[in-house]
Tab-separated table of C-alpha atoms and ligand atoms in Angstrom:
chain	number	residue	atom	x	y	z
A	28	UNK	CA	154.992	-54.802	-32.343
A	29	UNK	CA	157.181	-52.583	-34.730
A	30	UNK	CA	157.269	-49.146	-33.849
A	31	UNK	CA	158.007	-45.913	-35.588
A	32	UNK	CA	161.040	-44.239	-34.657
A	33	UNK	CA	160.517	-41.524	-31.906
A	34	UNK	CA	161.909	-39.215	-29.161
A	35	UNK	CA	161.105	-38.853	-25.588
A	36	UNK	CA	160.823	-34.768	-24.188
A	37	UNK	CA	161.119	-35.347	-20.823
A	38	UNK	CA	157.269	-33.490	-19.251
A	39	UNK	CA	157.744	-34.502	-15.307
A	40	UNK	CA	161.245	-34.535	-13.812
A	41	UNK	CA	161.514	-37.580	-11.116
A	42	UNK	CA	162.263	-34.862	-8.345
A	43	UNK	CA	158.775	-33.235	-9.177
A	44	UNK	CA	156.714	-36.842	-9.280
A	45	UNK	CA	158.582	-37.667	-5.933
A	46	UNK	CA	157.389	-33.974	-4.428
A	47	UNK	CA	154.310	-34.524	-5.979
A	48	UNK	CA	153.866	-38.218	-4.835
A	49	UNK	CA	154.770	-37.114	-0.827
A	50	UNK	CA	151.921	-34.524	-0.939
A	51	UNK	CA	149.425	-36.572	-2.376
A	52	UNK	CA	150.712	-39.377	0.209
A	53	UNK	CA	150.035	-36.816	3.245
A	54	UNK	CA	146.199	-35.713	2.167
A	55	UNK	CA	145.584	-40.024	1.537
A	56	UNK	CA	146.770	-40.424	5.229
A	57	UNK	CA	144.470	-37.779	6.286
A	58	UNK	CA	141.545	-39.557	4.543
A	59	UNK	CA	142.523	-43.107	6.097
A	60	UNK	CA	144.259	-42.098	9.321
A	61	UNK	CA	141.747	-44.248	11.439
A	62	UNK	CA	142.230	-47.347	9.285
A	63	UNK	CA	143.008	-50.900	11.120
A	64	UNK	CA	144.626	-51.606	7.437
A	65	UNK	CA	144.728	-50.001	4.324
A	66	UNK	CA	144.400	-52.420	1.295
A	67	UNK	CA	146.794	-50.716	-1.596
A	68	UNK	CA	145.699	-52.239	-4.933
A	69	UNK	CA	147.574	-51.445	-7.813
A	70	UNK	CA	146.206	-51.771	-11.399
A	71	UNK	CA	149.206	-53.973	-13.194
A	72	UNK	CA	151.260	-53.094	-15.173
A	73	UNK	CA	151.465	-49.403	-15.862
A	74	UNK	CA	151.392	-48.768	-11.695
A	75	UNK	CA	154.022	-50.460	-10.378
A	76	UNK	CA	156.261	-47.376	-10.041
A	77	UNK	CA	153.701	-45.417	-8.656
A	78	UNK	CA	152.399	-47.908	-5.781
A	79	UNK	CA	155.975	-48.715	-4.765
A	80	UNK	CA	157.012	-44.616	-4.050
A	81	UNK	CA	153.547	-44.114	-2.771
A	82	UNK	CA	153.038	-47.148	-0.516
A	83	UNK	CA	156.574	-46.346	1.002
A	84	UNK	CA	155.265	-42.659	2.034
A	85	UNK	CA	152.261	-43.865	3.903
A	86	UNK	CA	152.330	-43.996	7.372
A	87	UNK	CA	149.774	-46.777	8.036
A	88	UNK	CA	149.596	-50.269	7.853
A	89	UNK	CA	148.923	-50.783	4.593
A	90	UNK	CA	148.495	-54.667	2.003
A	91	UNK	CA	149.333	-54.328	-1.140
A	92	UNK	CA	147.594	-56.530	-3.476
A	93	UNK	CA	147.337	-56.177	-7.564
A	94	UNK	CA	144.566	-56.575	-9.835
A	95	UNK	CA	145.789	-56.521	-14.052
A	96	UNK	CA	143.475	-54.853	-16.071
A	97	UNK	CA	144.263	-54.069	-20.071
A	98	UNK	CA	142.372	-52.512	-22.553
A	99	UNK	CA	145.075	-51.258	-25.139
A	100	UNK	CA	147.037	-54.295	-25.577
A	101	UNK	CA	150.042	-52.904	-27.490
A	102	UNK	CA	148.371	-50.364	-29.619
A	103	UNK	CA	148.073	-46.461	-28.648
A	104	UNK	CA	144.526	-46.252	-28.589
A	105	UNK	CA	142.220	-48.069	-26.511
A	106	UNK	CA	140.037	-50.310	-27.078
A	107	UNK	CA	137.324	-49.499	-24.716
A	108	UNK	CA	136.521	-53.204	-23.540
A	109	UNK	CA	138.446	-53.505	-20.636
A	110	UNK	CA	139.561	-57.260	-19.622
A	111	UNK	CA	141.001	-58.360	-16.082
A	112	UNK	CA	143.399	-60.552	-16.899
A	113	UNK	CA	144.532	-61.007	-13.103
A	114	UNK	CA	142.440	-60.630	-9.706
A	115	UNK	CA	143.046	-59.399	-6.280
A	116	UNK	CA	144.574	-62.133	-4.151
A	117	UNK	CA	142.433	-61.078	-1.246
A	118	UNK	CA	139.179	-59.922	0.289
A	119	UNK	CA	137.843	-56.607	0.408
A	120	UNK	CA	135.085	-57.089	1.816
A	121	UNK	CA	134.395	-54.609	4.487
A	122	UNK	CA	138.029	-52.991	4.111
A	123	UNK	CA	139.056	-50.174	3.325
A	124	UNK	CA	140.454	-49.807	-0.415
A	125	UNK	CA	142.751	-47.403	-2.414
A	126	UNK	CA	143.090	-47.660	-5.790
A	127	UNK	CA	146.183	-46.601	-7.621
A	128	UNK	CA	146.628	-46.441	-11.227
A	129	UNK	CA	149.160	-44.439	-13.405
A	130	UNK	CA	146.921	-42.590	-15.933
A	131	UNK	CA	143.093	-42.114	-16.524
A	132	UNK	CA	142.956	-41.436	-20.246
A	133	UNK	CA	139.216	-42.368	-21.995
A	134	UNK	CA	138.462	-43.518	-17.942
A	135	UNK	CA	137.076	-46.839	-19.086
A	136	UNK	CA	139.657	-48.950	-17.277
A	137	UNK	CA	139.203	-47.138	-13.742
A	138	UNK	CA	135.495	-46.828	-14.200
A	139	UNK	CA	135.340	-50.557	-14.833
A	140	UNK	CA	137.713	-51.492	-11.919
A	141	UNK	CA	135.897	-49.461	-9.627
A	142	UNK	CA	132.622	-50.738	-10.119
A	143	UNK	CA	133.597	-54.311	-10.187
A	144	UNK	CA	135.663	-53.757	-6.435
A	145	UNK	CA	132.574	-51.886	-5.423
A	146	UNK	CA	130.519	-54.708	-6.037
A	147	UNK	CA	132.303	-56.608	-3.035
A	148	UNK	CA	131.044	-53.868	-0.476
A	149	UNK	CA	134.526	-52.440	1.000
A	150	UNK	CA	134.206	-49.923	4.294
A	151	UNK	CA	135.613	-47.186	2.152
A	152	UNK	CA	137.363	-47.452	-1.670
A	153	UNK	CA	139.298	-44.069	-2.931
A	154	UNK	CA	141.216	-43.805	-5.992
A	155	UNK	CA	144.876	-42.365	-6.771
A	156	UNK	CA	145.882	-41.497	-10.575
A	157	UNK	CA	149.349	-39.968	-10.837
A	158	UNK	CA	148.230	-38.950	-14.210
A	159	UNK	CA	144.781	-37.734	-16.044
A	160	UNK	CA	144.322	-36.281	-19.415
A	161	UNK	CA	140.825	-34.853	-19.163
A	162	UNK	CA	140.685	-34.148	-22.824
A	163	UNK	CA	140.443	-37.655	-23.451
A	164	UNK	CA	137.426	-38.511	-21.355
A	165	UNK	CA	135.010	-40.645	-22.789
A	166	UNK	CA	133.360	-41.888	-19.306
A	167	UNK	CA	132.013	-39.668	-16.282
A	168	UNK	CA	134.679	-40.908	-13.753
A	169	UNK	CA	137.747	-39.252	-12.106
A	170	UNK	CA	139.967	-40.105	-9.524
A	171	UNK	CA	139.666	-38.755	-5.870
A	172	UNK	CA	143.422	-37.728	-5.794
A	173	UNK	CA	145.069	-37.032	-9.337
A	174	UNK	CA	148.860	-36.193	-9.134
A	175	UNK	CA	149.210	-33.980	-12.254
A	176	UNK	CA	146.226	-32.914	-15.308
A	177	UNK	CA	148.491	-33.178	-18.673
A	178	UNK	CA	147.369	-32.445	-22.353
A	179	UNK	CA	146.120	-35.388	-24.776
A	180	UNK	CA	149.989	-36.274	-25.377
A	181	UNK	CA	152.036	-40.004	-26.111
A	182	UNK	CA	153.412	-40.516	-22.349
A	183	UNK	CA	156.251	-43.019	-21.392
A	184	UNK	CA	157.732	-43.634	-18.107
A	185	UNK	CA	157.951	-43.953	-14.271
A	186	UNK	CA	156.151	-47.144	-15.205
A	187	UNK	CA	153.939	-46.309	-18.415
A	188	UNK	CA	155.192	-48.125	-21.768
A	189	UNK	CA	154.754	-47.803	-25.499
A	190	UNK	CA	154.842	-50.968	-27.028
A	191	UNK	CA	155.789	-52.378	-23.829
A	192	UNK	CA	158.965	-49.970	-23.887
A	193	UNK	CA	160.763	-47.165	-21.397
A	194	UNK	CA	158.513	-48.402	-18.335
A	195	UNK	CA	161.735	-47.975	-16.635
A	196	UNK	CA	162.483	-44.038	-17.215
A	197	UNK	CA	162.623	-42.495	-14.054
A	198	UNK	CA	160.658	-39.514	-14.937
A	199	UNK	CA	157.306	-38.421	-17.589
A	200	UNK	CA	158.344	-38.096	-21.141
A	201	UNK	CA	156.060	-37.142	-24.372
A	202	UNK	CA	156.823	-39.283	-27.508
A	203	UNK	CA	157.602	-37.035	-29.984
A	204	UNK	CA	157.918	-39.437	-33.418
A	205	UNK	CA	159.854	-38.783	-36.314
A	206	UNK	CA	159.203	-37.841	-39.594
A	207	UNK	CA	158.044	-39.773	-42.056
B	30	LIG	C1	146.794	-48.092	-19.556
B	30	LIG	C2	147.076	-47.365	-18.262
B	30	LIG	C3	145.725	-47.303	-17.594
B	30	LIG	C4	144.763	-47.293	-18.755
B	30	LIG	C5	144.159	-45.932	-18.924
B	30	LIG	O1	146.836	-49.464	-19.294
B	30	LIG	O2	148.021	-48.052	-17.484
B	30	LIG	O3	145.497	-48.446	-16.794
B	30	LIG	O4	145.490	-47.668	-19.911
B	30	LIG	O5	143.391	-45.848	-20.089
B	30	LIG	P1	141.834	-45.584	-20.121
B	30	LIG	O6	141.509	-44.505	-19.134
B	30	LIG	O7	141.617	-45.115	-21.547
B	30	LIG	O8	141.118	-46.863	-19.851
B	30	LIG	P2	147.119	-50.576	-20.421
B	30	LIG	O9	145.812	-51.186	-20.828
B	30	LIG	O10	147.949	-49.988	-21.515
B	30	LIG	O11	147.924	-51.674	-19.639
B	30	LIG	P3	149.310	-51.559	-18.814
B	30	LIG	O12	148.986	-50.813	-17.533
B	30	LIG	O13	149.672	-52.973	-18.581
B	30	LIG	O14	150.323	-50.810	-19.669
């Protein structure tokens, strides 16, 4: 998809997310410190960076399995029916859950994913957004653990695209597009 021509201003620098990342990895170990495993399920694609800093600070035994979940496609606004276009690879059943997604904008992609996973009875099922813009909410969900609460802007990186773009940037940035 064409886009129009924009700058990133970087909002989170990577030292903060990892800082911010550790601390939220300490209070999730607190929550699950009795767990036989913990089953880390990351909502593809805009996650990936955030599930592979975060599993790496938990102390626990955790399996890391993916479900993919879109409801934007490549446009900036969603679209408010979410599809999964990929499901877990194992059972839940009776295990204990955490669910980690990169950004809870209108909520409808969480609130979906968490009520289908809930359907299949785990133990215990928590959620981790590194992101939320509460501004945006259009559903009455929000994660257990949220890693920073940013204003309604255009964000990019440490695994969140436009357009499928700058996934790879290291830290936040706000696209900032160009005149005309
Ligand atoms: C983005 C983002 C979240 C979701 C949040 O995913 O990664 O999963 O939207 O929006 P919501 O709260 O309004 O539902 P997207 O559908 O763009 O897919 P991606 O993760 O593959 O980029």
């Amino acid at each position: 998809m064409p886009t129009r021509p924009y700058v990133i201003d970087e909002m989170i620098s990577a030292k903060t997310i990892a800082a911010r990342v550790e601390a939220l990895a300490k209070e999730i170990h607190d929550t699950f410190r009795d767990t036989d495993k913990l089953v880390v399920v990351g909502l593809l694609r805009g996650s990936f960076v955030f599930i592979a800093d975060m599993v790496r600070e938990l102390d626990l035994p955790v399996e890391v399995d993916f479900i993919e979940a879109t409801s934007y496609g490549d446009s900036t606004e969603s679209s408010r029916e979410v599809r999964i276009l990929k499901d877990l690879r194992g059972e839940i059943h009776g295990r204990d859950v955490l669910v980690v997604e990169d950004i809870v904008d209108t909520g409808y992609t969480l609130q979906h994913v968490v009520g289908l996973l809930r359907a299949r009875a785990p133990k215990r099922l928590k959620t981790v957004a590194l992101l939320d813009k509460p501004t945006r909410r259009e559903v009455d969900i929000k994660a257990d653990w949220t890693g920073f609460e940013i204003p309604d802007e255009f964000v990019v990186g440490y695994g969140i695209d436009y357009a499928q773009r700058n996934r790879n940037l290291p830290f936040i940035g706000a696209v900032r597009f160009l005149e005309p």
